[in-house]
Short mmCIF file of C-alpha atoms in Angstrom, two decimals:
data_model
loop_
_atom_site.label_atom_id
_atom_site.label_comp_id
_atom_site.label_asym_id
_atom_site.label_seq_id
_atom_site.Cartn_x
_atom_site.Cartn_y
_atom_site.Cartn_z
CA MET A 1 62.48 44.86 -181.21
CA ARG A 2 65.36 45.60 -183.40
CA VAL A 3 68.62 44.08 -181.98
CA LEU A 4 72.18 44.55 -183.28
CA ALA A 5 74.92 42.15 -182.18
CA VAL A 6 78.60 43.34 -182.53
CA HIS A 7 81.80 41.36 -182.49
CA PRO A 8 84.90 43.48 -181.90
CA SER A 9 88.06 43.81 -183.96
CA ALA A 10 90.77 41.14 -184.58
CA LEU A 11 93.54 40.50 -182.16
CA MET A 12 97.19 40.26 -182.86
CA TYR A 13 97.28 36.46 -183.50
CA THR A 14 94.10 36.40 -185.64
CA LYS A 15 95.46 38.98 -187.88
CA VAL A 16 97.74 36.30 -189.38
CA PHE A 17 96.91 32.62 -188.76
CA LEU A 18 93.22 32.38 -188.44
CA LYS A 19 89.91 34.29 -188.39
CA LEU A 20 86.98 32.44 -186.94
CA GLU A 21 83.25 33.25 -187.30
CA PRO A 22 81.78 34.69 -184.06
CA LEU A 23 79.84 31.51 -183.16
CA GLY A 24 78.84 32.63 -179.66
CA LEU A 25 77.43 35.82 -180.93
CA GLU A 26 75.64 33.86 -183.79
CA LEU A 27 74.08 31.53 -181.18
CA VAL A 28 72.77 34.37 -179.06
CA ALA A 29 71.49 36.09 -182.20
CA GLY A 30 69.72 32.83 -183.09
CA ALA A 31 68.05 32.63 -179.76
CA VAL A 32 67.04 36.34 -179.91
CA ARG A 33 65.60 35.83 -183.38
CA GLU A 34 63.69 32.70 -182.17
CA ALA A 35 62.13 35.00 -179.50
CA GLY A 36 60.60 37.06 -182.31
CA HIS A 37 63.07 39.99 -182.62
CA ASP A 38 64.59 41.54 -185.66
CA VAL A 39 68.35 40.90 -185.47
CA ARG A 40 71.51 41.80 -187.34
CA ILE A 41 75.11 40.99 -186.76
CA ILE A 42 78.27 42.89 -187.63
CA ASP A 43 81.77 41.36 -187.11
CA LEU A 44 84.58 43.96 -186.85
CA GLN A 45 87.12 41.28 -187.56
CA VAL A 46 86.12 41.54 -191.20
CA GLU A 47 84.39 44.97 -191.38
CA LYS A 48 85.36 48.51 -190.28
CA HIS A 49 84.08 50.81 -187.60
CA ARG A 50 82.60 53.00 -190.21
CA ASP A 51 80.42 50.08 -191.28
CA LEU A 52 79.09 49.83 -187.69
CA TRP A 53 78.17 53.52 -187.64
CA ARG A 54 76.42 53.19 -190.99
CA MET A 55 74.49 50.17 -189.75
CA ILE A 56 73.38 52.04 -186.67
CA GLU A 57 72.05 54.89 -188.80
CA ASP A 58 70.29 52.49 -191.17
CA PHE A 59 69.00 49.89 -188.70
CA GLN A 60 68.19 52.24 -185.76
CA PRO A 61 68.42 49.30 -183.15
CA HIS A 62 66.50 49.39 -179.91
CA ALA A 63 69.18 47.13 -178.31
CA ILE A 64 72.91 46.76 -179.05
CA CYS A 65 75.04 43.88 -177.61
CA PHE A 66 78.74 43.18 -177.80
CA GLY A 67 80.59 39.90 -177.58
CA GLY A 68 83.37 40.36 -174.91
CA ASN A 69 85.03 37.03 -175.10
CA TYR A 70 88.62 38.48 -175.19
CA LEU A 71 90.15 40.64 -172.58
CA ALA A 72 92.15 42.66 -175.05
CA ASN A 73 88.91 43.83 -176.71
CA ILE A 74 87.48 45.42 -173.73
CA PRO A 75 88.76 48.95 -174.22
CA GLU A 76 87.54 48.93 -177.77
CA ILE A 77 84.13 47.67 -176.64
CA ILE A 78 83.90 50.44 -173.92
CA ASP A 79 84.93 53.20 -176.45
CA MET A 80 82.29 51.93 -178.97
CA CYS A 81 79.60 51.96 -176.23
CA ARG A 82 80.46 55.62 -175.35
CA VAL A 83 79.92 56.66 -178.93
CA LEU A 84 76.79 54.52 -179.32
CA ARG A 85 75.30 56.05 -176.11
CA ARG A 86 75.41 59.40 -177.79
CA MET A 87 74.10 58.04 -181.11
CA ARG A 88 71.24 56.01 -179.39
CA PRO A 89 70.75 57.49 -176.01
CA ASP A 90 67.59 55.44 -175.44
CA ALA A 91 68.89 52.05 -176.57
CA LEU A 92 69.68 49.15 -174.28
CA ILE A 93 73.43 48.57 -174.55
CA PHE A 94 74.85 45.46 -173.00
CA VAL A 95 77.92 43.13 -173.10
CA GLY A 96 78.19 39.38 -172.71
CA GLY A 97 80.86 36.80 -173.20
CA HIS A 98 83.59 34.93 -171.60
CA SER A 99 86.07 37.62 -170.31
CA VAL A 100 83.48 40.20 -169.30
CA SER A 101 81.83 37.54 -167.16
CA PHE A 102 84.89 37.61 -164.87
CA THR A 103 85.38 41.41 -165.04
CA ALA A 104 81.74 42.58 -165.02
CA ARG A 105 81.90 45.18 -162.41
CA ASP A 106 85.23 46.72 -163.59
CA VAL A 107 83.93 47.05 -167.15
CA LEU A 108 80.73 48.74 -165.96
CA LYS A 109 82.71 51.26 -163.87
CA HIS A 110 85.05 51.95 -166.76
CA ALA A 111 81.95 52.65 -169.13
CA GLN A 112 80.45 55.18 -166.62
CA GLY A 113 76.93 54.55 -167.64
CA ALA A 114 77.63 53.79 -171.39
CA ILE A 115 76.87 50.12 -170.65
CA ASP A 116 73.52 49.22 -169.13
CA CYS A 117 74.45 45.81 -167.96
CA ILE A 118 76.75 42.86 -168.41
CA ILE A 119 75.41 39.36 -168.98
CA LYS A 120 77.37 36.68 -167.17
CA GLY A 121 77.51 33.05 -168.42
CA GLU A 122 75.51 31.55 -171.28
CA GLY A 123 73.70 34.21 -173.24
CA GLU A 124 71.24 32.08 -175.10
CA THR A 125 68.85 31.90 -172.14
CA SER A 126 69.52 35.28 -170.47
CA VAL A 127 69.37 37.64 -173.38
CA PRO A 128 65.90 37.02 -174.56
CA VAL A 129 64.74 37.40 -170.94
CA LEU A 130 66.81 40.65 -170.67
CA LEU A 131 65.14 42.09 -173.76
CA ASN A 132 61.74 41.25 -172.47
CA ALA A 133 62.31 42.76 -169.09
CA TRP A 134 63.68 46.03 -170.72
CA ALA A 135 60.79 46.36 -173.03
CA LYS A 136 58.39 46.01 -170.22
CA GLY A 137 60.24 48.50 -168.05
CA GLN A 138 61.15 45.91 -165.41
CA THR A 139 64.17 45.90 -163.22
CA LEU A 140 67.10 44.38 -165.06
CA GLU A 141 68.52 42.89 -161.92
CA THR A 142 65.71 40.29 -161.98
CA VAL A 143 67.42 38.63 -165.08
CA PRO A 144 69.69 35.61 -164.45
CA GLY A 145 73.26 36.51 -165.07
CA VAL A 146 72.76 40.30 -165.19
CA VAL A 147 75.24 42.66 -163.47
CA THR A 148 74.47 46.47 -163.34
CA LEU A 149 76.03 49.16 -161.31
CA LYS A 150 73.03 48.80 -158.97
CA GLY A 151 73.25 45.12 -158.31
CA GLU A 152 73.26 41.61 -159.66
CA GLY A 153 70.63 39.20 -160.73
CA PRO A 154 70.25 35.48 -159.96
CA SER A 155 72.91 33.09 -161.10
CA PRO A 156 73.12 32.49 -164.75
CA THR A 157 71.43 29.42 -166.14
CA PHE A 158 72.37 26.84 -168.75
CA VAL A 159 70.41 26.24 -171.85
CA GLU A 160 68.22 23.22 -171.48
CA SER A 161 69.78 21.33 -174.37
CA LEU A 162 72.51 22.15 -176.86
CA ASP A 163 70.23 20.54 -179.44
CA THR A 164 67.73 23.38 -179.19
CA ILE A 165 70.09 26.29 -180.17
CA ARG A 166 71.24 27.12 -183.65
CA PRO A 167 73.60 29.87 -184.79
CA ALA A 168 72.22 32.58 -187.08
CA ARG A 169 74.93 31.97 -189.64
CA ASP A 170 72.99 33.65 -192.36
CA LEU A 171 73.35 37.08 -190.66
CA LEU A 172 77.07 37.33 -191.31
CA ARG A 173 77.68 39.46 -194.41
CA HIS A 174 81.29 38.10 -195.18
CA ARG A 175 81.46 34.34 -194.53
CA GLU A 176 84.11 33.92 -197.12
CA ARG A 177 86.52 35.81 -194.84
CA TYR A 178 86.76 33.14 -192.04
CA PHE A 179 89.53 30.50 -192.17
CA ILE A 180 92.05 28.58 -190.16
CA GLY A 181 95.29 27.67 -191.98
CA THR A 182 94.45 26.02 -195.30
CA LEU A 183 90.85 25.45 -194.33
CA ASP A 184 89.63 28.52 -196.35
CA PRO A 185 86.78 29.18 -195.98
CA CYS A 186 85.93 27.55 -192.71
CA ALA A 187 82.89 27.53 -190.55
CA SER A 188 82.75 26.71 -186.75
CA ILE A 189 80.67 24.26 -184.95
CA GLU A 190 80.12 23.10 -181.33
CA PHE A 191 79.91 19.44 -180.45
CA ALA A 192 80.28 19.76 -176.63
CA ARG A 193 80.38 22.64 -174.13
CA GLY A 194 82.64 22.92 -171.04
CA CYS A 195 85.71 21.07 -169.74
CA PRO A 196 85.99 18.65 -166.89
CA TRP A 197 89.77 19.25 -166.37
CA ASP A 198 91.07 22.13 -164.10
CA CYS A 199 94.34 23.45 -165.67
CA THR A 200 95.67 26.47 -163.67
CA PHE A 201 96.06 28.70 -166.78
CA CYS A 202 92.61 28.10 -168.13
CA SER A 203 89.16 29.58 -167.34
CA ALA A 204 87.01 27.31 -169.59
CA TRP A 205 86.28 25.01 -166.56
CA THR A 206 85.73 27.93 -164.13
CA PHE A 207 83.26 29.55 -166.64
CA TYR A 208 81.19 26.45 -166.97
CA GLY A 209 81.59 25.14 -163.35
CA ARG A 210 83.52 22.03 -164.54
CA SER A 211 80.44 20.88 -166.41
CA TYR A 212 80.64 18.99 -169.67
CA ARG A 213 77.59 18.77 -172.01
CA THR A 214 77.18 17.34 -175.58
CA ALA A 215 74.81 17.88 -178.51
CA SER A 216 73.18 14.78 -179.94
CA PRO A 217 74.76 13.14 -183.08
CA LYS A 218 71.52 13.95 -184.92
CA ALA A 219 71.62 17.59 -184.15
CA ILE A 220 75.26 17.81 -185.03
CA ALA A 221 74.81 16.10 -188.31
CA ASP A 222 71.76 18.32 -189.14
CA GLU A 223 73.82 21.33 -188.51
CA LEU A 224 76.75 20.06 -190.61
CA GLU A 225 74.47 19.43 -193.53
CA SER A 226 73.29 23.02 -193.38
CA ILE A 227 76.79 24.47 -193.58
CA GLU A 228 78.08 25.43 -196.98
CA GLU A 229 81.77 25.90 -196.10
CA PRO A 230 83.97 22.80 -196.85
CA GLY A 231 86.17 23.46 -193.84
CA ILE A 232 84.86 22.96 -190.28
CA PHE A 233 86.59 24.02 -187.06
CA ILE A 234 85.26 22.07 -184.00
CA VAL A 235 85.33 24.68 -181.25
CA ASP A 236 85.21 22.22 -178.25
CA ASP A 237 87.82 22.89 -175.60
CA VAL A 238 88.75 19.19 -175.64
CA ALA A 239 87.39 17.23 -178.58
CA PHE A 240 86.07 13.64 -178.00
CA VAL A 241 86.54 13.40 -174.27
CA HIS A 242 83.66 10.90 -174.30
CA ALA A 243 84.70 8.19 -176.77
CA GLU A 244 81.05 6.90 -177.27
CA HIS A 245 79.77 10.34 -178.31
CA GLY A 246 82.66 11.01 -180.75
CA MET A 247 82.07 7.62 -182.38
CA ALA A 248 78.35 8.18 -182.59
CA VAL A 249 78.81 11.52 -184.32
CA ALA A 250 81.32 9.92 -186.80
CA ASN A 251 78.97 7.12 -187.63
CA GLU A 252 76.07 9.69 -188.24
CA ILE A 253 78.27 11.64 -190.50
CA LYS A 254 79.32 8.49 -192.48
CA LYS A 255 75.65 7.34 -192.73
CA ARG A 256 74.66 10.68 -194.33
CA GLY A 257 77.66 10.90 -196.54
CA ILE A 258 78.73 14.30 -195.24
CA LYS A 259 81.96 15.48 -196.75
CA LYS A 260 83.95 18.05 -194.84
CA GLU A 261 87.53 18.71 -193.73
CA PHE A 262 87.87 19.06 -189.97
CA TYR A 263 90.22 20.85 -187.54
CA LEU A 264 89.91 20.20 -183.72
CA GLU A 265 91.60 20.79 -180.45
CA THR A 266 92.19 17.94 -177.95
CA ARG A 267 94.70 16.54 -175.29
CA GLY A 268 97.38 14.03 -175.86
CA ASP A 269 95.99 11.65 -173.20
CA VAL A 270 92.52 11.83 -174.71
CA LEU A 271 93.90 11.00 -178.11
CA LEU A 272 95.72 7.88 -176.74
CA ARG A 273 92.70 6.74 -174.77
CA ASN A 274 90.31 7.08 -177.60
CA LYS A 275 92.46 6.01 -180.56
CA GLU A 276 89.62 4.22 -182.49
CA VAL A 277 87.59 7.42 -182.40
CA PHE A 278 90.34 9.55 -183.87
CA LYS A 279 91.04 6.77 -186.35
CA ILE A 280 87.54 6.88 -187.76
CA TRP A 281 87.62 10.70 -187.81
CA ALA A 282 90.73 10.65 -189.81
CA GLU A 283 88.80 8.47 -192.28
CA ILE A 284 85.91 10.95 -192.62
CA GLY A 285 87.92 14.13 -192.94
CA LEU A 286 89.84 15.09 -189.85
CA SER A 287 92.94 16.71 -191.32
CA TYR A 288 94.35 19.11 -188.58
CA MET A 289 94.61 18.67 -184.89
CA PHE A 290 95.78 21.18 -182.21
CA ILE A 291 97.21 19.78 -178.98
CA GLY A 292 98.14 21.88 -176.01
CA LEU A 293 101.39 20.44 -175.04
CA GLU A 294 102.17 23.64 -173.01
CA ALA A 295 105.53 22.54 -171.76
CA VAL A 296 108.44 20.23 -172.75
CA ASP A 297 109.45 19.34 -169.20
CA GLU A 298 107.84 17.67 -166.42
CA GLU A 299 108.19 20.68 -164.11
CA GLY A 300 106.29 22.83 -166.68
CA LEU A 301 103.44 20.37 -166.94
CA LYS A 302 103.11 20.12 -163.20
CA HIS A 303 102.95 23.99 -163.00
CA PHE A 304 100.05 23.99 -165.41
CA ARG A 305 98.36 21.05 -163.68
CA LYS A 306 98.60 18.72 -166.66
CA ARG A 307 98.99 15.28 -165.42
CA ILE A 308 100.39 13.63 -168.59
CA SER A 309 103.99 12.67 -168.94
CA LEU A 310 106.29 13.84 -171.63
CA ASP A 311 106.56 10.37 -172.97
CA ARG A 312 102.77 10.10 -173.43
CA ASN A 313 102.66 13.47 -175.13
CA PHE A 314 105.24 12.32 -177.57
CA GLU A 315 103.34 9.02 -178.04
CA ALA A 316 100.28 11.04 -178.85
CA LEU A 317 102.09 13.02 -181.48
CA GLU A 318 103.40 9.86 -183.00
CA TYR A 319 100.01 8.28 -183.23
CA ALA A 320 98.54 11.43 -184.87
CA ARG A 321 101.24 11.30 -187.48
CA SER A 322 100.40 7.62 -188.16
CA LEU A 323 96.85 8.73 -188.94
CA GLY A 324 98.14 11.27 -191.50
CA ILE A 325 96.79 14.03 -189.40
CA ILE A 326 98.78 17.45 -189.43
CA VAL A 327 99.36 18.43 -185.80
CA ALA A 328 99.91 21.83 -184.33
CA ILE A 329 101.03 22.14 -180.70
CA ASN A 330 101.20 25.02 -178.20
CA LEU A 331 103.98 25.83 -175.85
CA ILE A 332 103.65 28.44 -173.18
CA ALA A 333 106.64 30.83 -172.96
CA ASP A 334 107.43 31.49 -169.24
CA PRO A 335 108.51 34.97 -168.37
CA ASN A 336 111.49 33.54 -166.61
CA TRP A 337 112.93 32.09 -169.83
CA ASP A 338 116.38 33.26 -170.60
CA ARG A 339 118.37 33.23 -174.02
CA GLU A 340 119.55 29.72 -173.35
CA ARG A 341 116.02 28.37 -172.67
CA PHE A 342 114.71 30.05 -175.88
CA GLU A 343 117.54 28.40 -177.90
CA VAL A 344 116.75 25.02 -176.38
CA ILE A 345 113.13 25.54 -177.42
CA ARG A 346 114.04 26.58 -180.92
CA GLN A 347 116.35 23.50 -181.40
CA TRP A 348 113.65 21.13 -179.95
CA CYS A 349 110.99 22.58 -182.21
CA MET A 350 113.05 22.19 -185.37
CA GLU A 351 113.62 18.49 -184.65
CA ILE A 352 109.94 17.56 -184.65
CA PRO A 353 107.58 17.71 -187.77
CA GLU A 354 104.67 19.40 -185.94
CA ILE A 355 103.59 22.92 -186.27
CA VAL A 356 104.62 24.80 -183.05
CA ASN A 357 102.86 27.85 -181.61
CA ILE A 358 104.55 29.81 -178.83
CA SER A 359 102.24 31.91 -176.50
CA VAL A 360 103.22 33.93 -173.49
CA MET A 361 102.14 32.73 -170.06
CA THR A 362 99.28 35.22 -169.17
CA PRO A 363 97.30 35.24 -165.96
CA TYR A 364 93.59 35.79 -166.93
CA PRO A 365 90.72 36.57 -164.53
CA GLY A 366 88.86 33.38 -163.84
CA THR A 367 92.08 31.23 -163.62
CA GLU A 368 93.98 30.09 -160.63
CA ILE A 369 97.26 31.77 -162.03
CA TRP A 370 95.38 35.06 -161.95
CA HIS A 371 94.73 34.83 -158.21
CA ARG A 372 98.33 33.76 -157.46
CA GLU A 373 100.14 36.03 -159.84
CA ALA A 374 97.97 39.14 -160.53
CA ARG A 375 99.74 41.31 -157.75
CA ARG A 376 102.96 40.84 -159.83
CA LEU A 377 101.67 42.26 -163.09
CA ASN A 378 103.91 44.81 -164.79
CA THR A 379 100.83 46.20 -166.68
CA ARG A 380 97.12 46.41 -166.18
CA ASP A 381 96.37 47.52 -169.69
CA TYR A 382 93.66 45.14 -171.09
CA ARG A 383 95.03 45.52 -174.57
CA LEU A 384 98.10 43.69 -173.69
CA PHE A 385 96.26 40.46 -172.35
CA ASP A 386 96.42 38.63 -175.69
CA ILE A 387 98.95 35.82 -174.92
CA GLN A 388 101.43 37.63 -177.28
CA HIS A 389 102.58 40.32 -174.73
CA ALA A 390 104.47 39.73 -171.51
CA VAL A 391 102.32 41.15 -168.65
CA MET A 392 104.43 39.57 -165.94
CA PRO A 393 107.99 40.64 -165.06
CA THR A 394 110.46 38.84 -167.29
CA LYS A 395 113.88 37.57 -166.34
CA LEU A 396 115.45 39.14 -169.51
CA PRO A 397 114.93 42.85 -170.04
CA LEU A 398 111.58 43.21 -171.76
CA ASN A 399 112.97 44.24 -175.17
CA GLU A 400 115.28 41.20 -175.12
CA PHE A 401 112.45 38.83 -174.07
CA TYR A 402 110.51 40.00 -177.17
CA GLU A 403 113.52 39.73 -179.41
CA GLU A 404 113.98 36.06 -178.35
CA LEU A 405 110.26 35.33 -178.48
CA VAL A 406 109.80 36.74 -181.96
CA LYS A 407 113.05 35.18 -183.16
CA THR A 408 111.67 31.84 -181.95
CA GLN A 409 108.33 32.41 -183.66
CA GLN A 410 110.09 33.60 -186.91
CA VAL A 411 112.20 30.37 -186.93
CA LEU A 412 108.96 28.22 -186.56
CA ASN A 413 107.16 30.35 -189.12
CA MET A 414 109.87 29.88 -191.71
CA LYS A 415 109.92 26.16 -190.97
CA HIS A 416 106.19 25.87 -192.06
CA MET A 417 105.79 28.92 -194.19
CA GLY A 418 109.18 29.38 -195.75
CA PHE A 419 109.86 28.82 -199.50
CA GLU A 420 110.77 25.18 -199.04
CA ALA A 421 107.65 24.51 -196.95
CA LEU A 422 105.55 26.37 -199.41
CA LYS A 423 106.20 23.79 -202.10
CA ASP A 424 103.82 21.52 -200.29
CA THR A 425 101.12 24.09 -200.04
CA ALA A 426 101.45 25.73 -203.53
CA GLY A 427 98.79 23.45 -204.97
CA ILE A 428 96.44 24.24 -202.19
CA ALA A 429 97.09 28.01 -202.51
CA ALA A 430 96.34 27.78 -206.30
CA ARG A 431 93.14 25.89 -205.82
CA LEU A 432 91.97 28.42 -203.16
CA ALA A 433 92.85 31.36 -205.45
CA LEU A 434 90.91 29.92 -208.32
CA LYS A 435 87.90 29.87 -206.04
CA GLY A 436 88.57 33.49 -205.01
CA GLN A 437 89.67 32.50 -201.37
CA THR A 438 92.86 34.41 -200.60
CA ASN A 439 92.87 34.32 -196.78
CA PHE A 440 95.45 31.54 -196.61
CA ILE A 441 97.64 33.18 -199.29
CA ASN A 442 97.56 36.59 -197.62
CA MET A 443 98.43 34.93 -194.30
CA LEU A 444 101.83 33.64 -195.66
CA TRP A 445 103.17 37.22 -196.03
CA LYS A 446 101.73 38.98 -192.92
CA PHE A 447 104.00 37.53 -190.19
CA ASN A 448 106.74 40.15 -190.12
CA SER A 449 104.44 43.06 -190.22
CA VAL A 450 102.48 41.83 -187.16
CA PHE A 451 105.16 40.02 -185.01
CA ASN A 452 107.79 42.60 -184.38
CA PRO A 453 109.72 43.27 -181.03
CA LYS A 454 109.65 47.07 -181.77
CA LEU A 455 105.89 47.00 -182.26
CA GLN A 456 105.30 44.99 -179.01
CA MET A 457 107.45 47.42 -176.98
CA ALA A 458 105.53 50.38 -178.51
CA ASP A 459 102.30 48.63 -177.33
CA HIS A 460 103.63 48.89 -173.79
CA ALA A 461 104.52 52.57 -174.24
CA ARG A 462 100.90 53.44 -175.24
CA LYS A 463 99.07 55.15 -172.32
CA PRO A 464 96.11 52.92 -171.33
CA ARG A 465 92.72 54.41 -171.21
CA TYR A 466 91.37 51.64 -169.05
CA GLU A 467 93.25 49.44 -166.49
CA MET A 468 92.22 46.48 -164.55
CA GLU A 469 91.76 46.92 -160.86
CA LEU A 470 94.83 46.39 -158.70
CA GLN A 471 94.46 43.03 -157.27
CA PRO A 472 94.73 41.98 -153.54
CA ASP A 473 97.78 40.17 -152.17
CA VAL A 474 98.43 36.71 -153.48
CA VAL A 475 96.40 34.00 -151.73
CA ASP A 476 97.77 30.56 -150.98
CA LYS A 477 94.46 28.83 -150.74
CA ILE A 478 91.89 29.41 -153.55
CA ASP A 479 88.19 28.50 -152.97
CA ARG A 480 87.33 27.26 -156.45
CA LYS A 481 83.57 28.22 -155.86
CA ASP A 482 84.67 31.86 -155.90
CA LEU A 483 86.14 31.23 -159.49
CA TYR A 484 82.95 29.75 -161.10
CA ILE A 485 80.48 31.81 -163.25
CA HIS A 486 78.02 28.89 -163.57
CA SER A 487 77.58 27.12 -160.27
CA ALA A 488 79.33 23.70 -160.11
CA LYS A 489 76.86 20.80 -159.97
CA GLY A 490 79.41 18.08 -159.65
CA ARG A 491 79.22 14.75 -161.43
CA LYS A 492 75.59 15.17 -162.56
CA SER A 493 76.62 18.16 -164.69
CA ARG A 494 79.01 16.01 -166.87
CA THR A 495 77.66 13.71 -169.61
CA LEU A 496 80.42 11.19 -169.08
CA ASP A 497 80.20 7.49 -168.40
CA ASP A 498 81.95 6.26 -165.14
CA ALA A 499 85.03 5.06 -166.96
CA THR A 500 85.63 8.40 -168.53
CA GLU A 501 84.88 10.32 -165.30
CA LYS A 502 87.57 8.09 -163.56
CA PHE A 503 89.99 8.89 -166.41
CA VAL A 504 89.44 12.55 -166.00
CA ASP A 505 90.04 12.45 -162.26
CA GLU A 506 93.20 10.46 -162.80
CA THR A 507 94.57 12.97 -165.14
CA ARG A 508 93.98 15.97 -162.99
CA MET A 509 96.40 17.08 -160.27
CA ALA A 510 93.70 18.08 -157.71
CA THR A 511 90.18 17.26 -156.68
CA ALA A 512 87.25 19.52 -157.06
CA PRO A 513 83.41 19.10 -156.99
#
């Protein structure tokens, strides 16, 4: 069977600072190819819609799947499916991914028959089964994770082992277009899947049922050896939660003499607990680290259910500096911020050496914040749910909120990308240019054309073609089992030793199975 996998277009933030390969889609494509199908991938982050239509005509796929990881991409996906339904009326058209797993029925209703089904949860196991069922004319609702307008299949299942799945990297036609900061080009890799914490603004733990699974050091090293790109982004939600695993991977990399430059995301408390792990990783190529600080006051940390004190966060930043690692941190802008609060944030950010990113507090389906705040939304336009638009009522008039937000982002951008800062990266830019890599160089000049209060206000003025369903009244008590995509299996679903499990529980604000 001929199968085409499609990743939708870039979002606001990825038009400037990074563009990552569609690893999830590559993993599904790899599983589908392993099942004996002829597979192609097109990534609209780096290609155009006209390239998709041309590929449809040339390839004539029997099945077309879309990666729906981001809520803001849903309208584009639905529109493309409507066109494809006319072009390939007999094809199986389906969508999988993180965001559509939480909004499956709404997406199907919007599509009005253009989409045959949604795959919830991990696609590596379900998609080959779906293709087989469709080819044999069987009822799709028998497939684990499937949702149709008629009904829903059994609960989605996990892949048996992360060691057994491999991304079909060779199917991407423009691998040189993927980068993150100065890691240009950059590939992505997964060491672990899931998250054992339960932050209120995040849906990683609700998607995976608070499970945490790891690939073996040997499988990780094998994959790293097969990757040509010098830069590697480790996509784990929290890197090196389990110190023993992180150390074992590092030792395998050292033993094989693998030379790469790494970028990862972690928590400040994990960094402080596992200092020796991060120390050895700094020695083998860890250059960049992203830490989700989220707030600069205790009240904000409590709101996002991050049980780590400000002092500990600052200690973590200091330790990362001591290792020579460049650190980027994220702060969440609350819609209630006023001009004075924005000014305080700007001053604080200018006093620290770290790169600071500001995102807007956004309730996403699958998060606890969604169930508490969704009734208060000032828009239900999917396109605005990209953590760069304010979808909740703001204390300032909306245009003034955006003026302060972008002013803050501009100050921070100039701090790290202004002419003075560029002196430090001029050598890097020159070396990349000599190799034909211009993603990082182009990034330096794109900010003002993308981050603009007038453009953001214009986005609100657009008439939405598809809107999320109006949500029920806010609930005080949330049953977490209702949030999970993969059923929670408790302690046995987390490959953590007892000491790490205890540490996770101590750094959470609430208890869950």
